[in-house]
PDB file of C-alpha atoms in Angstrom:
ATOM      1  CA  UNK U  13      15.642  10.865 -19.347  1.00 65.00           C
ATOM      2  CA  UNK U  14      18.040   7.870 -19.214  1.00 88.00           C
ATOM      3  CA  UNK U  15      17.871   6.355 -16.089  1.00 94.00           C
ATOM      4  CA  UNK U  16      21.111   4.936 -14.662  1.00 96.00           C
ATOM      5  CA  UNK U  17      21.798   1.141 -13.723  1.00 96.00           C
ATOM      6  CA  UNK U  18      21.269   1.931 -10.075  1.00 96.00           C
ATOM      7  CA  UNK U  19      18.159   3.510 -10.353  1.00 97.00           C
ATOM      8  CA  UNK U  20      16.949   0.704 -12.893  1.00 97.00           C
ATOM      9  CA  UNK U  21      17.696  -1.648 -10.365  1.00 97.00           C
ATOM     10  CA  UNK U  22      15.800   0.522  -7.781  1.00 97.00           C
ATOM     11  CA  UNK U  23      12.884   0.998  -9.946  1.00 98.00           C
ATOM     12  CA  UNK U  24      12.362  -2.996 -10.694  1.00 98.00           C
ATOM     13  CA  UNK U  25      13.055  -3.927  -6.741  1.00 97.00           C
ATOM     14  CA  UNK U  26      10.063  -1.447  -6.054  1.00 98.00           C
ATOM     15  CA  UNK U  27       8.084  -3.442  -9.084  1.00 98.00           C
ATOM     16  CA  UNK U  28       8.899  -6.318  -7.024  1.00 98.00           C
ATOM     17  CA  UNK U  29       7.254  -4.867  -4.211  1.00 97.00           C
ATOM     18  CA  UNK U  30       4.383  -3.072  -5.664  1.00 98.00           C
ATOM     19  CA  UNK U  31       3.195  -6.618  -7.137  1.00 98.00           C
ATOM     20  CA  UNK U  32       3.530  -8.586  -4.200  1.00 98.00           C
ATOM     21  CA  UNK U  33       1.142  -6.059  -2.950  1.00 98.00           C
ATOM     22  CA  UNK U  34      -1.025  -6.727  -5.452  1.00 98.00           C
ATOM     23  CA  UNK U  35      -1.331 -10.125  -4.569  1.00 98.00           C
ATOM     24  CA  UNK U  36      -1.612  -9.809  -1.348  1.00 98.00           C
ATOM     25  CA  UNK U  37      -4.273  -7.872  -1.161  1.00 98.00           C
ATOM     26  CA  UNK U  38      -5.771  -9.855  -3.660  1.00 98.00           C
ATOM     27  CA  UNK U  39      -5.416 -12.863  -1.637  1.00 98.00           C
ATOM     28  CA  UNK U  40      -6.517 -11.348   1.494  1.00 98.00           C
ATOM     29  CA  UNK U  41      -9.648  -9.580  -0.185  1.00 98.00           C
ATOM     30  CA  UNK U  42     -10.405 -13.298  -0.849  1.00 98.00           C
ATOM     31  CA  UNK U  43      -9.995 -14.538   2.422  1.00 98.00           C
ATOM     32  CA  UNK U  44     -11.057 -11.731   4.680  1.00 98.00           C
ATOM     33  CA  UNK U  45     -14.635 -12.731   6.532  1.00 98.00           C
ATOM     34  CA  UNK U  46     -15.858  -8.920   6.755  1.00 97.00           C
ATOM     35  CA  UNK U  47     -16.993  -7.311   3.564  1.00 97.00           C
ATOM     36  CA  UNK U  48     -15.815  -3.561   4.771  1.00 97.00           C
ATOM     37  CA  UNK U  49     -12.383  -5.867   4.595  1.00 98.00           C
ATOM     38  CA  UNK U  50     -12.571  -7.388   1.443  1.00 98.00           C
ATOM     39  CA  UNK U  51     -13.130  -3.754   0.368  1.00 97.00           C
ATOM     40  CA  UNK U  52     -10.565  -2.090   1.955  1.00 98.00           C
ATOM     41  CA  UNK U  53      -8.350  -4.666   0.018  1.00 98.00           C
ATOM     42  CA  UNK U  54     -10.006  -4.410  -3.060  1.00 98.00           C
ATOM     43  CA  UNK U  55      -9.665  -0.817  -2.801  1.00 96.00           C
ATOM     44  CA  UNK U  56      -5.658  -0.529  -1.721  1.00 97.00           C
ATOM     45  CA  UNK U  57      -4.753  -3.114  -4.466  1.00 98.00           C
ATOM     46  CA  UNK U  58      -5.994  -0.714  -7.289  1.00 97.00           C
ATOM     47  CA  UNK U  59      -3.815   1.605  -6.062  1.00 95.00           C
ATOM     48  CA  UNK U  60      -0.904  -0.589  -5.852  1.00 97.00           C
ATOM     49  CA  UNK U  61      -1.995  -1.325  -9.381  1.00 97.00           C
ATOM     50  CA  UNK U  62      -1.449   2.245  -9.948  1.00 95.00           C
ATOM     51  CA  UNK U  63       2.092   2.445  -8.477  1.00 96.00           C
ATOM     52  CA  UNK U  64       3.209  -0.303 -10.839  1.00 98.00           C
ATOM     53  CA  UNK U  65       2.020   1.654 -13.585  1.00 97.00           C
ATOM     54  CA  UNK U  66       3.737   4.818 -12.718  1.00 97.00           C
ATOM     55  CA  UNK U  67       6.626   2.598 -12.240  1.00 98.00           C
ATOM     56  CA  UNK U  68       6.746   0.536 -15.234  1.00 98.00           C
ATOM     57  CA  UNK U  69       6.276   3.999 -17.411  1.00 97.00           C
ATOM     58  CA  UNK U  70       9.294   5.539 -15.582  1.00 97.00           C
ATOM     59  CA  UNK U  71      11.552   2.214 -16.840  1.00 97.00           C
ATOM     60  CA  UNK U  72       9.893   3.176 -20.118  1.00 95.00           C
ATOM     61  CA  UNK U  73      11.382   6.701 -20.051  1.00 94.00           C
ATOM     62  CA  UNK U  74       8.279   8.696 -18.778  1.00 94.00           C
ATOM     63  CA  UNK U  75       7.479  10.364 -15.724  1.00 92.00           C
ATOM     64  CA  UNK U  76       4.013   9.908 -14.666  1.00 90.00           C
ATOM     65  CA  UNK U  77       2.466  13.183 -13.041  1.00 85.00           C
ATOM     66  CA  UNK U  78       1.365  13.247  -9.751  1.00 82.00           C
ATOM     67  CA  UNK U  79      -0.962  14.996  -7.502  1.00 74.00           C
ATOM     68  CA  UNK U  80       1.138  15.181  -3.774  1.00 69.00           C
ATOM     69  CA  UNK U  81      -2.056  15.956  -1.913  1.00 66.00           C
ATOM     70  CA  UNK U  82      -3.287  12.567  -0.935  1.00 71.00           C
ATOM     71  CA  UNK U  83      -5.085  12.197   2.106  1.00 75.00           C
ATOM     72  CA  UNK U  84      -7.450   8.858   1.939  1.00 76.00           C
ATOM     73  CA  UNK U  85      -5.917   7.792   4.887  1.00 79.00           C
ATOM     74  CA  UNK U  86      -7.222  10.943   6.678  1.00 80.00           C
ATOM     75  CA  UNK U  87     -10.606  10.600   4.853  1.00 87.00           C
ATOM     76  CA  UNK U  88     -11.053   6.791   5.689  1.00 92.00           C
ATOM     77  CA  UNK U  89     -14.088   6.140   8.288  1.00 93.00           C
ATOM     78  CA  UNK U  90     -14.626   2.185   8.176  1.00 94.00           C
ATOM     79  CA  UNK U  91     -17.876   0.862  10.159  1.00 90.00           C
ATOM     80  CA  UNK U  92     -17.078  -1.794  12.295  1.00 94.00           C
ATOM     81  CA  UNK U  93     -18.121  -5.034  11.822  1.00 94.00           C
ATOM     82  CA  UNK U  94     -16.987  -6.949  14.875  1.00 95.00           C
ATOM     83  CA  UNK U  95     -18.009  -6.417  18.553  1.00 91.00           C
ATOM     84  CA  UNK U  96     -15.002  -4.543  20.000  1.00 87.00           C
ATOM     85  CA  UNK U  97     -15.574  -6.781  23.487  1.00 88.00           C
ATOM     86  CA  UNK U  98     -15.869 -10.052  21.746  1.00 91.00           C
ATOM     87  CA  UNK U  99     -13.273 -12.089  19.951  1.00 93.00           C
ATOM     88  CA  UNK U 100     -15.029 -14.641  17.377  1.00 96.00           C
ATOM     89  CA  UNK U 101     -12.435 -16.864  14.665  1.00 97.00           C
ATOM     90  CA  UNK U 102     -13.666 -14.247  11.981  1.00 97.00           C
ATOM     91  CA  UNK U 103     -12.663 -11.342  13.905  1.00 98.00           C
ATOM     92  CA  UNK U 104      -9.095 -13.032  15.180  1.00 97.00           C
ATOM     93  CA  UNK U 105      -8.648 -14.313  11.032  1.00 98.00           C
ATOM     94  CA  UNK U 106      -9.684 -10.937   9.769  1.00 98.00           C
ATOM     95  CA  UNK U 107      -7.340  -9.116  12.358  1.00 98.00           C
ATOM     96  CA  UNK U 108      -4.153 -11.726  11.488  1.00 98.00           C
ATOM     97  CA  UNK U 109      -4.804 -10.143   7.772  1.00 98.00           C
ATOM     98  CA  UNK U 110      -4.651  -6.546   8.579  1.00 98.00           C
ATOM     99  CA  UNK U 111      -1.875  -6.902  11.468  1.00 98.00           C
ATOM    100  CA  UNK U 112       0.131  -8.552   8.088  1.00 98.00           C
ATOM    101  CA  UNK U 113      -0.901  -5.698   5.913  1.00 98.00           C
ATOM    102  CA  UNK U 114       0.179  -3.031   7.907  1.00 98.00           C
ATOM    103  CA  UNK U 115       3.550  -4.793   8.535  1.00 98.00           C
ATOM    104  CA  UNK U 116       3.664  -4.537   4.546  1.00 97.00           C
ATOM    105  CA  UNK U 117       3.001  -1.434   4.139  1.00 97.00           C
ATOM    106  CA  UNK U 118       5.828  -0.282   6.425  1.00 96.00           C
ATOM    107  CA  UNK U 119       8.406  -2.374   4.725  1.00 96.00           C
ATOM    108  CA  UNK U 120       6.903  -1.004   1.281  1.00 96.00           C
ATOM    109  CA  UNK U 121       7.252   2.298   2.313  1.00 96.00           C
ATOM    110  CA  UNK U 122      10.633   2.293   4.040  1.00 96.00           C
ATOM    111  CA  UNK U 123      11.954   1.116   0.819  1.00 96.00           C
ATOM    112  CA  UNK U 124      10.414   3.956  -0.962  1.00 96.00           C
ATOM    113  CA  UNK U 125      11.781   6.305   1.886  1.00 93.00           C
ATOM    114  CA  UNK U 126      15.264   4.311   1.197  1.00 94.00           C
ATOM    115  CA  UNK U 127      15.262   4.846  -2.756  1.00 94.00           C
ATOM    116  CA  UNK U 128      14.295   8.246  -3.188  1.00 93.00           C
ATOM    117  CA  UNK U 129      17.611   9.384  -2.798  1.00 92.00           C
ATOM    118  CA  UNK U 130      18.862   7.800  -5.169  1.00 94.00           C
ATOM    119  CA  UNK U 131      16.846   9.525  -7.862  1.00 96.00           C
ATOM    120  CA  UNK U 132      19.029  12.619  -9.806  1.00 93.00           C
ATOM    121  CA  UNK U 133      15.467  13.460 -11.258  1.00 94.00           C
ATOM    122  CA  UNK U 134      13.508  15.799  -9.429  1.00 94.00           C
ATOM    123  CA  UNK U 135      10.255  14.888 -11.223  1.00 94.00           C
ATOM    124  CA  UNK U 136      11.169  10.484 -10.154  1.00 95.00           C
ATOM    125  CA  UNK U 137      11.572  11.799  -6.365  1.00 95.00           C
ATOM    126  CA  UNK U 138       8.232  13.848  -6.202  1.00 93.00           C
ATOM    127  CA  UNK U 139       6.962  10.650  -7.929  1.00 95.00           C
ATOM    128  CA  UNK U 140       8.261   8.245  -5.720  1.00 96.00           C
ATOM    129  CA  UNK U 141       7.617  10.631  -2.484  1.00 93.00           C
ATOM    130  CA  UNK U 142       3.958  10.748  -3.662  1.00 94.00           C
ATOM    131  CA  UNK U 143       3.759   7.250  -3.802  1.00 95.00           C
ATOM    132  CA  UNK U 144       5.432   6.599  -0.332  1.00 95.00           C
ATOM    133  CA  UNK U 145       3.058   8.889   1.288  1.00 93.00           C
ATOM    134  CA  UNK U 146       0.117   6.735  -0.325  1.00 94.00           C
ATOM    135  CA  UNK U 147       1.460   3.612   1.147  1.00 95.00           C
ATOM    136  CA  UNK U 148       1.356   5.713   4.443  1.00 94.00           C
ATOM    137  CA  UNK U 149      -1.935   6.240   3.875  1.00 94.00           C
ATOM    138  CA  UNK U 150      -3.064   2.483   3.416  1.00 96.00           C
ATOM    139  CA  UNK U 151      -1.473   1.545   6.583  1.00 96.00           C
ATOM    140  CA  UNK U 152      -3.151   4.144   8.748  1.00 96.00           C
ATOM    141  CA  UNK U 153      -6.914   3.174   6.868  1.00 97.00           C
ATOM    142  CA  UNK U 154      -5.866  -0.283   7.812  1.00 98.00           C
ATOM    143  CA  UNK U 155      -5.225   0.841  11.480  1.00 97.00           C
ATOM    144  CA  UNK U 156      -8.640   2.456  11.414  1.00 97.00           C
ATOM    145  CA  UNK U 157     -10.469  -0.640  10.197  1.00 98.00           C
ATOM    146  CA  UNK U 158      -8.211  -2.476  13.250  1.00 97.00           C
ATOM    147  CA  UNK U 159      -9.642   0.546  15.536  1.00 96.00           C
ATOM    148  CA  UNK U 160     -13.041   0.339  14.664  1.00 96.00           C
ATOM    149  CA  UNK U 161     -13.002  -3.233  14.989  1.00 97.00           C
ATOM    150  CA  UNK U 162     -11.368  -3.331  18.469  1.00 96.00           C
ATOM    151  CA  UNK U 163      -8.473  -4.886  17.444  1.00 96.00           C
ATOM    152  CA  UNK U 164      -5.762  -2.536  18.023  1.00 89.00           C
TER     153      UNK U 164
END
């Protein structure tokens, strides 16, 4: 499968992406106060991992296989950790972090929405559609934690 310049392009700008993730919720796992936090980010950064791999192998010429049925975001339960009547610094840092996150994770996955069309490859779109649908999922297991947590 050669991949034409414009999808080449497409496929680095989501590399772009997919590693600021990485970063970010590296960063964040870091500074987040609640541990069920610094989980959650440890957690959604291995996947992001993930979707760099799948998207460095399809620059490479290979089209990693997916599964389509992903539904963490539907499994996710989070305990809360903060009183959902009190507001302490932890709770307003911690809530800063995942208000940020879930703003990232709609830009991520608008661009994935954005650049599956561009894709003459039927096996790249299911990839890429597979992957959007994951970065769906970390935003609504972020708006749980946010839930559970009162701060929504």
């Amino acid at each position: 499968m050669a991949l034409k310049e414009k999808e080449i392009q497409a496929i680095e700008d989501l590399c772009t992406q997919e590693q600021c993730c990485i970063e970010k919720y590296t960063k964040y796992s870091n500074e987040a106060k609640d541990p069920v936090l610094k989980d959650l980010c440890k957690q959604i950064a291995s996947k992001e991992r993930e979707h760099l791999q799948s998207l460095n192998q399809v620059l490479q010429g290979k089209t990693p296989q997916c599964d389509c049925n992903d539904n963490s975001g539907a499994q996710y339960q989070p305990s809360a950790t903060y009183n959902p009547m009190t507001e302490t610094e932890d709770k307003k840092s911690d809530n800063f972090l995942v208000t940020d996150l879930i703003a990232t994770e709609k830009l991520v996955s608008s661009e994935y929405n954005t650049n599956v069309f561009i894709f003459a490859d039927a096996a790249i779109r299911k990839l890429l559609a597979d992957i959007q649908i994951e970065e769906q999922n970390h935003a609504e297991m972020l708006y749980k934690y946010k839930t559970a947590n009162g701060m929504a």
